[in-house]
XYZ file of C-alpha atoms in Angstrom:
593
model
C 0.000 0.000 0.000
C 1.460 3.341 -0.887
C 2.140 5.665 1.868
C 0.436 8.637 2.895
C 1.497 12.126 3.700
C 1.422 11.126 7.669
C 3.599 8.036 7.144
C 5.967 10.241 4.602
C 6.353 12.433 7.483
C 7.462 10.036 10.236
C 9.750 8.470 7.651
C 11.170 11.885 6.977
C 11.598 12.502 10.906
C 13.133 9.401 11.522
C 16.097 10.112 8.488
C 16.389 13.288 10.593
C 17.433 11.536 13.463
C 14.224 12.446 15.378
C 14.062 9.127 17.694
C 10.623 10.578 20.181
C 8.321 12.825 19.879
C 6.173 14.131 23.188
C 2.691 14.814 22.579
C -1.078 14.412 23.176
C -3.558 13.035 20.608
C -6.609 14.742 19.063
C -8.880 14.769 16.091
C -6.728 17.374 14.212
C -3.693 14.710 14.175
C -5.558 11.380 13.707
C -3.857 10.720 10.115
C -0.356 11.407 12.350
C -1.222 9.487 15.182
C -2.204 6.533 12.839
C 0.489 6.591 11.354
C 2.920 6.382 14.331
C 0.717 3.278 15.044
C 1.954 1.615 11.195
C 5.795 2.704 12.058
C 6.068 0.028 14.360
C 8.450 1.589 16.695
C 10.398 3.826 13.914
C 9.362 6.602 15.953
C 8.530 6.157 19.949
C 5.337 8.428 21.209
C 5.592 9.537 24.679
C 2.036 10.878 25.830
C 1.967 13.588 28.289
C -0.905 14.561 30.166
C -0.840 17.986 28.863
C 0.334 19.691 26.023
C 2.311 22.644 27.601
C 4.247 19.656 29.613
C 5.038 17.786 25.821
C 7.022 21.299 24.748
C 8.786 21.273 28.019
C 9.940 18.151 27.289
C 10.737 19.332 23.843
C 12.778 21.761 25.138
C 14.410 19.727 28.105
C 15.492 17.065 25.203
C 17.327 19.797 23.552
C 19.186 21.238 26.164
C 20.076 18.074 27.224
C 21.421 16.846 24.333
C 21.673 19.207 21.830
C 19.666 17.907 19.496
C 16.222 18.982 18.145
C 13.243 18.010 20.424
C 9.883 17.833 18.695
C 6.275 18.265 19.965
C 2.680 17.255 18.775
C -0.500 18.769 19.646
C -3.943 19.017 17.785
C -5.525 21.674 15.931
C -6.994 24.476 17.914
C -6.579 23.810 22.250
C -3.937 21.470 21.803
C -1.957 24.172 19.506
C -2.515 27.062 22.479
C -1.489 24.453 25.056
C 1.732 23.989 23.585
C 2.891 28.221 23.549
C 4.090 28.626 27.246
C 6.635 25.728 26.586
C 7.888 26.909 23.149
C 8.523 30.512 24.829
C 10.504 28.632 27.079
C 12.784 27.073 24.112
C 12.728 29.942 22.162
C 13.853 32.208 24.976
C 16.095 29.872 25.983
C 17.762 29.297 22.272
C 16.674 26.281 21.617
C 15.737 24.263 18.795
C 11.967 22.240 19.094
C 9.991 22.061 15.786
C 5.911 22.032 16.688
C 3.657 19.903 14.510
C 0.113 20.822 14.935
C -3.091 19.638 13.203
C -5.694 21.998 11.575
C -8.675 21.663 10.552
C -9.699 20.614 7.150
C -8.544 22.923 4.193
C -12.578 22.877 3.128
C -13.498 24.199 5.905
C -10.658 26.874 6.675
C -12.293 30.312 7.326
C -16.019 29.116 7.599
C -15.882 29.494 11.547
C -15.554 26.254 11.982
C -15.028 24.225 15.184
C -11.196 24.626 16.707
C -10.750 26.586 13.626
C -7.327 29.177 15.170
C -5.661 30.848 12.544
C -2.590 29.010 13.378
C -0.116 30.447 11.703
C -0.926 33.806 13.167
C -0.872 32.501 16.361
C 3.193 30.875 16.032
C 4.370 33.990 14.279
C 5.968 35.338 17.044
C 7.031 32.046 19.018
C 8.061 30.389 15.317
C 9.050 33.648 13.606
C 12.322 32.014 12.194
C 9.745 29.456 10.467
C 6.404 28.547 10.435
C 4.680 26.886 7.679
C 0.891 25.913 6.786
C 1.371 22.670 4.355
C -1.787 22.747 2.130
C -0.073 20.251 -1.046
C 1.498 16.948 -0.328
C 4.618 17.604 -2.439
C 4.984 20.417 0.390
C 5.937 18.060 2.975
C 9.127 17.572 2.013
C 10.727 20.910 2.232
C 8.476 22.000 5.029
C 10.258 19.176 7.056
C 13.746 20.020 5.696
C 13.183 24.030 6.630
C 11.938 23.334 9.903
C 15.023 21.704 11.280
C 17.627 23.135 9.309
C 16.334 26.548 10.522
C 15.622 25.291 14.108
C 19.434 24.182 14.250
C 20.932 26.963 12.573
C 19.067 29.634 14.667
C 18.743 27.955 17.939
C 15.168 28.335 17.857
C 11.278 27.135 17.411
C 9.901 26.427 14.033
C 6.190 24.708 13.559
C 4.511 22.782 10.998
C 0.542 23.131 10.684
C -0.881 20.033 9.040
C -4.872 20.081 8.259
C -6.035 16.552 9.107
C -7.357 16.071 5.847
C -4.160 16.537 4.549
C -2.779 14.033 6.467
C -4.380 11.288 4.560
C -4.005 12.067 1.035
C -1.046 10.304 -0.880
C 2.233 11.457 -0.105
C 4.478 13.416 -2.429
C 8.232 11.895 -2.008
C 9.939 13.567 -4.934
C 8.251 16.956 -6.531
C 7.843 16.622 -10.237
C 10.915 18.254 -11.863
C 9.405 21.377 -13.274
C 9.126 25.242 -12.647
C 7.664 26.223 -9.136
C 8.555 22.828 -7.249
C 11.393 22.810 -4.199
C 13.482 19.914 -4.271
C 15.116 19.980 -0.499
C 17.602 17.441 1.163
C 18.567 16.794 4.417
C 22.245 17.320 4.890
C 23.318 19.970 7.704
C 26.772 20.792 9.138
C 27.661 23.218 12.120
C 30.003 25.601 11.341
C 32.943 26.282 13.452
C 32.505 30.058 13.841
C 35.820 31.877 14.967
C 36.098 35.968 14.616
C 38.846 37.852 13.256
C 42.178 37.240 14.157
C 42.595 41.208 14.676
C 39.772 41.058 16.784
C 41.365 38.071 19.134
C 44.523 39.827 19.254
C 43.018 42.794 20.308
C 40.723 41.197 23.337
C 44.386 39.492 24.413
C 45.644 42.946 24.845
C 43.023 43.972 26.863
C 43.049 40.818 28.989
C 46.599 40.914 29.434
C 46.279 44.910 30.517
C 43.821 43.995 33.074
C 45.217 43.643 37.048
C 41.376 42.180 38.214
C 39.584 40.022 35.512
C 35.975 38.503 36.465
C 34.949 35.865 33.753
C 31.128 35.477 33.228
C 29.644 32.248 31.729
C 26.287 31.079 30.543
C 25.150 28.248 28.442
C 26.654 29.387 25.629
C 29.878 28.554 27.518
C 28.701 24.685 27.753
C 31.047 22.719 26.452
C 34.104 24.862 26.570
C 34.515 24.248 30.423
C 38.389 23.099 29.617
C 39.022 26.352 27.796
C 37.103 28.068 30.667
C 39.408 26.844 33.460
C 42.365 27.499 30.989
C 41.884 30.804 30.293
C 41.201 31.599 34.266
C 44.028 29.906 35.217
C 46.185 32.544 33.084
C 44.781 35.762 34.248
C 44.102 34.929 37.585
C 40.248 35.725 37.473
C 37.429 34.463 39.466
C 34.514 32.411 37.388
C 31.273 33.555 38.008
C 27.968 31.831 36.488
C 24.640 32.979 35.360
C 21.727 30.482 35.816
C 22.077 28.577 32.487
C 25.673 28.417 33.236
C 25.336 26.174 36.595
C 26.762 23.048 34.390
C 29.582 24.932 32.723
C 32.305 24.305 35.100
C 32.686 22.498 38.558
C 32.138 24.450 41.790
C 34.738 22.463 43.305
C 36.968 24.743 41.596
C 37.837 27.081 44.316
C 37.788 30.735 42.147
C 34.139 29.745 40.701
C 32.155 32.597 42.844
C 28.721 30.655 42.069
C 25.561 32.620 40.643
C 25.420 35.886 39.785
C 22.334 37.967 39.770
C 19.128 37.836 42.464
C 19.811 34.398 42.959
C 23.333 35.106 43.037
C 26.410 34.729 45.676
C 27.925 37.563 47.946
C 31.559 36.513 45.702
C 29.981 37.125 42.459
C 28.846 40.378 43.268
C 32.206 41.442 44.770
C 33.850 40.793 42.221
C 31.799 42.496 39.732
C 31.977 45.144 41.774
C 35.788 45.410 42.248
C 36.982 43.590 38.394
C 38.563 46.146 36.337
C 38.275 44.215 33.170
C 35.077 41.653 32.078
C 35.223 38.738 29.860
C 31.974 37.191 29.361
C 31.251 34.158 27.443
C 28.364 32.826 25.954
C 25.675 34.683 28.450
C 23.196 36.719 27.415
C 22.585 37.477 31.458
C 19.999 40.398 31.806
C 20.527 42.140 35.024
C 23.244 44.678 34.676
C 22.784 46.311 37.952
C 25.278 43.157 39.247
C 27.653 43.592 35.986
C 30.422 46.553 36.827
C 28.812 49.910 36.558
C 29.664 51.615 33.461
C 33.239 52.730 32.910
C 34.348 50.886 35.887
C 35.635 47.498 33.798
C 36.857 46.686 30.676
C 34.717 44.503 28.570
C 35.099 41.404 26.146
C 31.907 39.359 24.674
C 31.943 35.830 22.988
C 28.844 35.116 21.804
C 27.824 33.075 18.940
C 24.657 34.777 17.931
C 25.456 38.532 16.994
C 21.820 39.630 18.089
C 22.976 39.291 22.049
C 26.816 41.064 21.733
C 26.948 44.626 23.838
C 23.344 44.985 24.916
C 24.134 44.452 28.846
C 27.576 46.308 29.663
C 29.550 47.808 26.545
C 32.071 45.970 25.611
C 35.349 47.504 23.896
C 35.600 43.962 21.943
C 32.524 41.751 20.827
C 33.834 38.777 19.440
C 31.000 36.521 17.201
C 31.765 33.362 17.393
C 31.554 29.876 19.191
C 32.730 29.455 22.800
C 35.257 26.767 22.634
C 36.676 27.518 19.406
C 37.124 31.253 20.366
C 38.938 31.128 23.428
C 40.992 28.445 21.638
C 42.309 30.927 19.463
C 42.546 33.630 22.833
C 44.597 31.214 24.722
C 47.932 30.974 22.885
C 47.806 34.941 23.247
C 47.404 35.654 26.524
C 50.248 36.193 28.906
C 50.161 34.519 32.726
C 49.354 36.832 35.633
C 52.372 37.198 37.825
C 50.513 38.869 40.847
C 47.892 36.263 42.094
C 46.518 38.995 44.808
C 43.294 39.349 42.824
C 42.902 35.513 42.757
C 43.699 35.050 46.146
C 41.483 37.368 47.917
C 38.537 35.632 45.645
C 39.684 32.717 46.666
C 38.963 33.498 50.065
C 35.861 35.311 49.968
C 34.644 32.127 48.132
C 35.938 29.862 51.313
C 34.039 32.034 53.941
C 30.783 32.188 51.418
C 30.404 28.506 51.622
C 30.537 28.309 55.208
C 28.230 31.263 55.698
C 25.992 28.899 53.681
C 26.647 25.727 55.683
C 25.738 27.980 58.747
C 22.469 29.576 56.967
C 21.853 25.509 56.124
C 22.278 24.752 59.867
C 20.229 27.767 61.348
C 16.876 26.307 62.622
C 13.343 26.915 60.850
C 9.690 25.896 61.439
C 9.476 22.482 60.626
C 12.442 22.514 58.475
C 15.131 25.185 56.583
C 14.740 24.590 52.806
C 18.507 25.509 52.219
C 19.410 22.552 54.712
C 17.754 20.022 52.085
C 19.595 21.835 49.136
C 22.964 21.891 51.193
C 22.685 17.995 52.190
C 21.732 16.921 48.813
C 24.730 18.865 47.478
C 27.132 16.102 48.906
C 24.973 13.056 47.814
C 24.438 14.172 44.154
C 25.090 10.915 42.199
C 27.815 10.929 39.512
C 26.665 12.533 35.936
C 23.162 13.135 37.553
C 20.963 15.496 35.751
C 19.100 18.563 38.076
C 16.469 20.731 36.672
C 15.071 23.192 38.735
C 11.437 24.557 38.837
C 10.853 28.729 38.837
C 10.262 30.052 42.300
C 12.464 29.933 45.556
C 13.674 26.589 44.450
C 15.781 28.150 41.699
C 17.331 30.093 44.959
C 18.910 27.109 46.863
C 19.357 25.487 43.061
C 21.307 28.529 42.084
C 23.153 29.245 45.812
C 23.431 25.579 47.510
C 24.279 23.042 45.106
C 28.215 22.039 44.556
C 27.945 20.663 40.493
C 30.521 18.590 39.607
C 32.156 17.765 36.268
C 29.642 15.276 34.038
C 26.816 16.277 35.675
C 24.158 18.627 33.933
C 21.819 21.354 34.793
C 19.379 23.852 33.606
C 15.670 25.666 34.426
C 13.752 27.881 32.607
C 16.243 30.738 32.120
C 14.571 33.887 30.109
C 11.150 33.298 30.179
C 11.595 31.729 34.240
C 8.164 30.536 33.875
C 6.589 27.967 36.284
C 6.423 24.272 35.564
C 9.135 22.879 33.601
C 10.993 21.207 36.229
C 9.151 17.452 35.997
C 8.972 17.829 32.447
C 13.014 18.787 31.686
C 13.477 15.744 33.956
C 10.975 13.414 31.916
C 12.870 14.358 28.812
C 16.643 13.826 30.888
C 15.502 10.436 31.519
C 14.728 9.108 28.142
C 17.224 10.581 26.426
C 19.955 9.285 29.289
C 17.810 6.107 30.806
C 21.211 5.462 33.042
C 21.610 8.262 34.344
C 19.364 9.483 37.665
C 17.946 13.152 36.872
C 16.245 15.245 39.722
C 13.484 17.683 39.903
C 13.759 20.659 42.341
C 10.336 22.465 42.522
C 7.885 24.121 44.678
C 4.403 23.209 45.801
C 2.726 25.935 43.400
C 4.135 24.379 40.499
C 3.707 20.836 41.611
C -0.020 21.868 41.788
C -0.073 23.739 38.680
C 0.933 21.295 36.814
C 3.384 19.010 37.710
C 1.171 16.810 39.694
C 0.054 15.390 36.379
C 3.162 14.212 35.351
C 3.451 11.912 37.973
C 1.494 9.732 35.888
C 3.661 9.801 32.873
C 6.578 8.850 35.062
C 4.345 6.413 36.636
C 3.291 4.668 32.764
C 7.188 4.850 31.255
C 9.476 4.023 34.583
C 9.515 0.239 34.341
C 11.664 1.195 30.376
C 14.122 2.402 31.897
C 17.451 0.719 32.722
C 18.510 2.564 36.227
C 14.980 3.501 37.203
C 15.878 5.606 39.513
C 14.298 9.574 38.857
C 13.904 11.753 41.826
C 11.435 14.717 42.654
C 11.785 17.378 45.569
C 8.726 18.918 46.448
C 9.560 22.001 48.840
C 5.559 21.991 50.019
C 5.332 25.071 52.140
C 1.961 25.874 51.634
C 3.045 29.483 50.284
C 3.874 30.842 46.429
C 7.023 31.973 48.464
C 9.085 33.628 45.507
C 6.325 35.909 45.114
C 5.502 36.242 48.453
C 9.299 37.529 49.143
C 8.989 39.442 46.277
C 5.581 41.995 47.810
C 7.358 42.146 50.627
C 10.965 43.312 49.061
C 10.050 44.585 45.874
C 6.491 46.470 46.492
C 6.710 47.422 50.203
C 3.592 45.011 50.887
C 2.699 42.549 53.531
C 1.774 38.932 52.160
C -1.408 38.730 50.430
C -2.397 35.780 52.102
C -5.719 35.248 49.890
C -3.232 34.829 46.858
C -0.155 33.769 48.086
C -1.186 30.661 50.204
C -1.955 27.389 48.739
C -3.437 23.678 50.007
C -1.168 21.051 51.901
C -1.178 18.145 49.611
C 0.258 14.340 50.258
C 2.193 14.275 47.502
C 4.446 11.249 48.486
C 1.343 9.928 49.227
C 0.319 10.125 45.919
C 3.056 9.074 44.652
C 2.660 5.918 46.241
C -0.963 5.582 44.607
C 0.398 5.634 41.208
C 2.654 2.983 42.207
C 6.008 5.230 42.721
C 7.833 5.805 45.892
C 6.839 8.478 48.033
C 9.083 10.136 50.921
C 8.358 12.685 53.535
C 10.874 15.215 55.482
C 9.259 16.680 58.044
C 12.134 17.550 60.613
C 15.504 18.574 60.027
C 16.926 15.043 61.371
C 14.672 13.806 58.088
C 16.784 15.180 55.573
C 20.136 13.481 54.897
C 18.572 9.544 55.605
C 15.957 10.708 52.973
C 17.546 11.725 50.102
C 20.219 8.468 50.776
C 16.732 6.687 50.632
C 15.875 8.393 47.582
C 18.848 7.769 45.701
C 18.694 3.973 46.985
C 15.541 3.319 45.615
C 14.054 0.727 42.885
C 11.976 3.062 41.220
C 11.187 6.767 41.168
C 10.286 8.813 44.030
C 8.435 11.573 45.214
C 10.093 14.019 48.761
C 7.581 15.725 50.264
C 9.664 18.476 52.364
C 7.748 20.210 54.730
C 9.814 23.266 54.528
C 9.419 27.136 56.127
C 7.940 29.786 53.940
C 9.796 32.248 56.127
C 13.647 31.755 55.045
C 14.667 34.579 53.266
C 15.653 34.659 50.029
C 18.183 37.019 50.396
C 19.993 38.808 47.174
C 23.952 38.612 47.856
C 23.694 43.025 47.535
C 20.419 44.297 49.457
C 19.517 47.863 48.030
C 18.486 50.732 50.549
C 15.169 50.329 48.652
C 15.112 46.817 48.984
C 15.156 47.096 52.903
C 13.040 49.923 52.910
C 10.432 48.352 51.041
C 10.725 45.295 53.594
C 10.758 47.199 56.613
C 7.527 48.728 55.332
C 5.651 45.590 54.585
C 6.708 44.395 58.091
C 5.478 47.958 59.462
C 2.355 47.538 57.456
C 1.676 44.067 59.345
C 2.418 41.006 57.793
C 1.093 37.770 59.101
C 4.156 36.128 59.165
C 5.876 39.393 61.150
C 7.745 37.514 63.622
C 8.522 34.443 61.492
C 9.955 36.392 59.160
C 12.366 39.017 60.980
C 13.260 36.050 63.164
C 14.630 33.901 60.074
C 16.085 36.863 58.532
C 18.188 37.705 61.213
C 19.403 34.343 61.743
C 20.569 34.337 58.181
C 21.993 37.492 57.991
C 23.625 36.572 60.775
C 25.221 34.105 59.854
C 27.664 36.886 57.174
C 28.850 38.437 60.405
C 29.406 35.732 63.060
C 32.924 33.753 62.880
């Protein structure tokens, strides 16, 4: 039987490389989803239990492993569900490719039922490339655009396939005549190096600096050997934005940690104090904790052109990938005699992580979240995998956690939305079946939608080969990020008809779907759990009972910052006593020996 335009695109996929695909069925994709029931395993379907959760994954895949992820959804809802996920890749740089359904091409602007106008929907989220296939002989370039674009920008690109469409006969080779595209497959990366004026002339300016401070992000992934190089021979302290945690290993003692809100006391001295910046491969947005203006010198590598010199100015921006950049900046750099600069990071990092032990250590009502961060830090299993959700999770992620080399990392970076923490670590675990990923979230995004995942893990664990996938719940009844946020940012109390949420079981639940569920509910819990956790024959679910009232503090607290806290505590919070009690303790803890 000759194929049809659904089977000629999962053939297509599969000659791509494209090995899953995470999505939800629907009417708009029944030709697609039959299809993938004919391929006979050529391409493996992982249902989610919602479609925003199937681009997460998407996008998780990709950043895991650098390939393209891909997501399916049906025409109309399914389509909408998918957007908040392929913000996250596209702000993130990522590549997914989208297929959605649509309905029939008959019917197309009759008002008919889930009839979106699809295309004008993705043009933002897909601007690079979205496509409408109304001809079969379409398919074939549509597919080959999609992912040669996706992988060349580093971004989102959709197909829309009416569902009528779907069944006709497929196209494989256009007829050879005027107005037909006759695509193929093939793509190579480029190595992309700038000038060598251009390197020579950020050498001089490294080699004139006396205090470098070395910023990386995920563009740096991948280059951590020419990271640590390059530090070694000017003497400079590493810092990290968020997407950076996995660059290089905080055992390395001149990495200052995060930089930013979620940031270390280190990594803002050292911005503040660095008289020249090198950052690589970060497109980090806050340049309140960059050096002010005029203060540093400045060097950019950055592989996309679009993000050189829009957060500090730079006297060099160098286009161009990480690795292969500093490669060439290496063999012209000179060796810092005076290791001064060096050494007093060095120390200020040494004190920082005992200030955090002691924060770790202070006591909290039932338990301190940073304690479960800090005694997870030691247990992390070789080459493990953490994502972490949005919300004051991505604090002790960013703050408490030592990464070591082989292991990877990542969250939701530019858009920071909620929810892609159980996802991300869905996708870790196919891709890398022998390897043990872990989820760090909250309770609001557990309930949101996270919750629902559960089930997924629960239908797909018994595949894997090391079944072992861990979940942190921090469930302290309270959206605390925000929560910290009124009170530091606006002045306010907590708005307790917003802010506080249910107590849910969730290793309970767990346990209902047939997974292993945990609870910490005193400090003495914490370090026999997660050994439990990491011990265990299948996946599992922690259910920390953790304070709402820990501070989140920023390593730099403005004058407005405090004033607008002392105000909301003036005003009357509910927490009032809680929460100047907790604070002190951990600001405390920067002064005390």
């Amino acid at each position: 039987m000759s194929q049809n335009v659904s089977d000629f695109l999962l053939k297509r996929l599969s000659e791509w490389n494209i090995k899953r695909i995470f999505g939800y069925p629907g009417d708009g994709i029944n030709g697609i989803m039959g299809a993938l029931d004919r391929a006979e395993g050529l391409i493996d379907f992982i249902q989610v239990r919602h479609e925003e959760n199937a681009a997460f994954m998407a996008c998780g895949h990709a950043k895991y492993t650098g390939e393209v992820g891909v997501c399916l959804a049906t025409s109309g809802p399914g389509a909408i569900h998918l957007l908040n996920g392929l913000y996250d890749a596209k702000m993130d740089h990522q590549p997914v490719v989208a297929i959605v359904g649509q309905q029939a091409r008959g019917a197309m602007g009759g008002s008919y039922q889930q009839e979106v106008d699809l295309v004008s929907l993705y043009k933002d989220v897909a601007h690079e490339y979205v496509i409408m296939v109304t001809e079969p002989s379409q398919m074939r370039h549509a597919i080959d655009r999609a992912f040669r674009i996706a992988l060349t920008e580093r971004t989102v690109t959709c197909l829309i396939i009416p569902n009528d469409l779907q069944l006709e006969k497929a196209v494989e080779t256009p007829e050879h005549k005027h107005g037909t595209i006759h695509s193929g497959m093939s793509f190579s990366k480029p190595l992309i190096v700038p000038a060598r004026e251009d390197i020579a002339k950020a050498a001089d300016i490294l080699n004139a600096g006396q205090r470098v401070a070395i910023l990386v992000g995920a563009g740096a992934n991948g280059a951590g050997k020419e990271v640590i190089e390059i530090a070694e021979l000017l003497g400079a302290g590493i810092a990290k934005a968020l997407l950076g945690k996995a660059v290089i290993s905080d055992d390395l003692p001149y990495v200052t940690g995060s930089i930013g809100l979620l940031g270390t006391s280190p990594s803002w001295d050292m911005m503040q104090e660095c008289d020249t910046l090198l950052m690589i491969g970060s497109s980090f947005p806050y340049s309140e904790f960059l050096p002010k203006e005029g203060q540093a010198r400045g060097i950019q590598i950055d592989i996309d052109g679009r993000m050189l010199n829009i957060r500090y100015p730079m006297e060099i921006s160098l286009m161009g990938d990480s690795k292969e950049t500093l490669r060439a900046l290496i063999p012209l750099v000179t060796p810092k005699q005076d290791r001064s600069w060096r050494n007093r990071i060095e120390e200020n990092i040494k004190d920082w992580w005992k200030v955090l032990e002691k924060r770790a250590m202070a006591s909290a009502h039932p338990i301190n979240p940073q304690r479960v961060f800090w005694e997870l830090s030691s247990r992390l299993p070789d080459n493990c995998i953490l994502s972490s959700d949005s919300g004051s999770s991505a604090n002790w992620f960013a703050r408490d956690l030592k990464i070591r080399y082989g292991m990877k990392a990542s969250l939701s970076g530019n858009l920071a939305t909620m929810c892609p923490g159980i996802p991300y670590t869905i996708a870790a675990k196919f891709a890398f079946p022998d390897r043990v990923p872990i989820a760090l979230i909250g309770d609001g995004a557990m309930q949101m939608l996270g919750i629902n995942e559960l089930i997924t893990i629960a239908k797909y664990w018994k595949r894997w080969s090391d079944p072992r996938l861990v979940i942190l719940v921090l469930n302290n009844q309270d959206l605390n990020q925000v929560t910290w946020e009124q009170r530091a940012m606006e002045g306010n109390p907590k708005y307790e008809a917003s802010q506080n949420i249910p107590d849910v079981p969730y290793d309970r639940y767990a346990e209902m779907l047939g997974l292993r569920g945990l609870s910490m509910e005193k400090p003495e819990d914490v370090g026999h759990v997660w050994d439990e956790a990491f011990r265990s024959d299948r996946p599992v679910v922690i259910n920390a009972h953790t304070d709402p009232n820990v501070p989140t503090l920023p390593p730099h607290i403005t004058f407005e910052q405090a004033y607008a806290f002392a105000k909301a505590m003036f005003k009357g919070d509910p927490n009032q006593l809680e929460v100047l009690t907790q604070t002190l303790k951990d600001k405390a803890q920067s002064f005390l020996p």
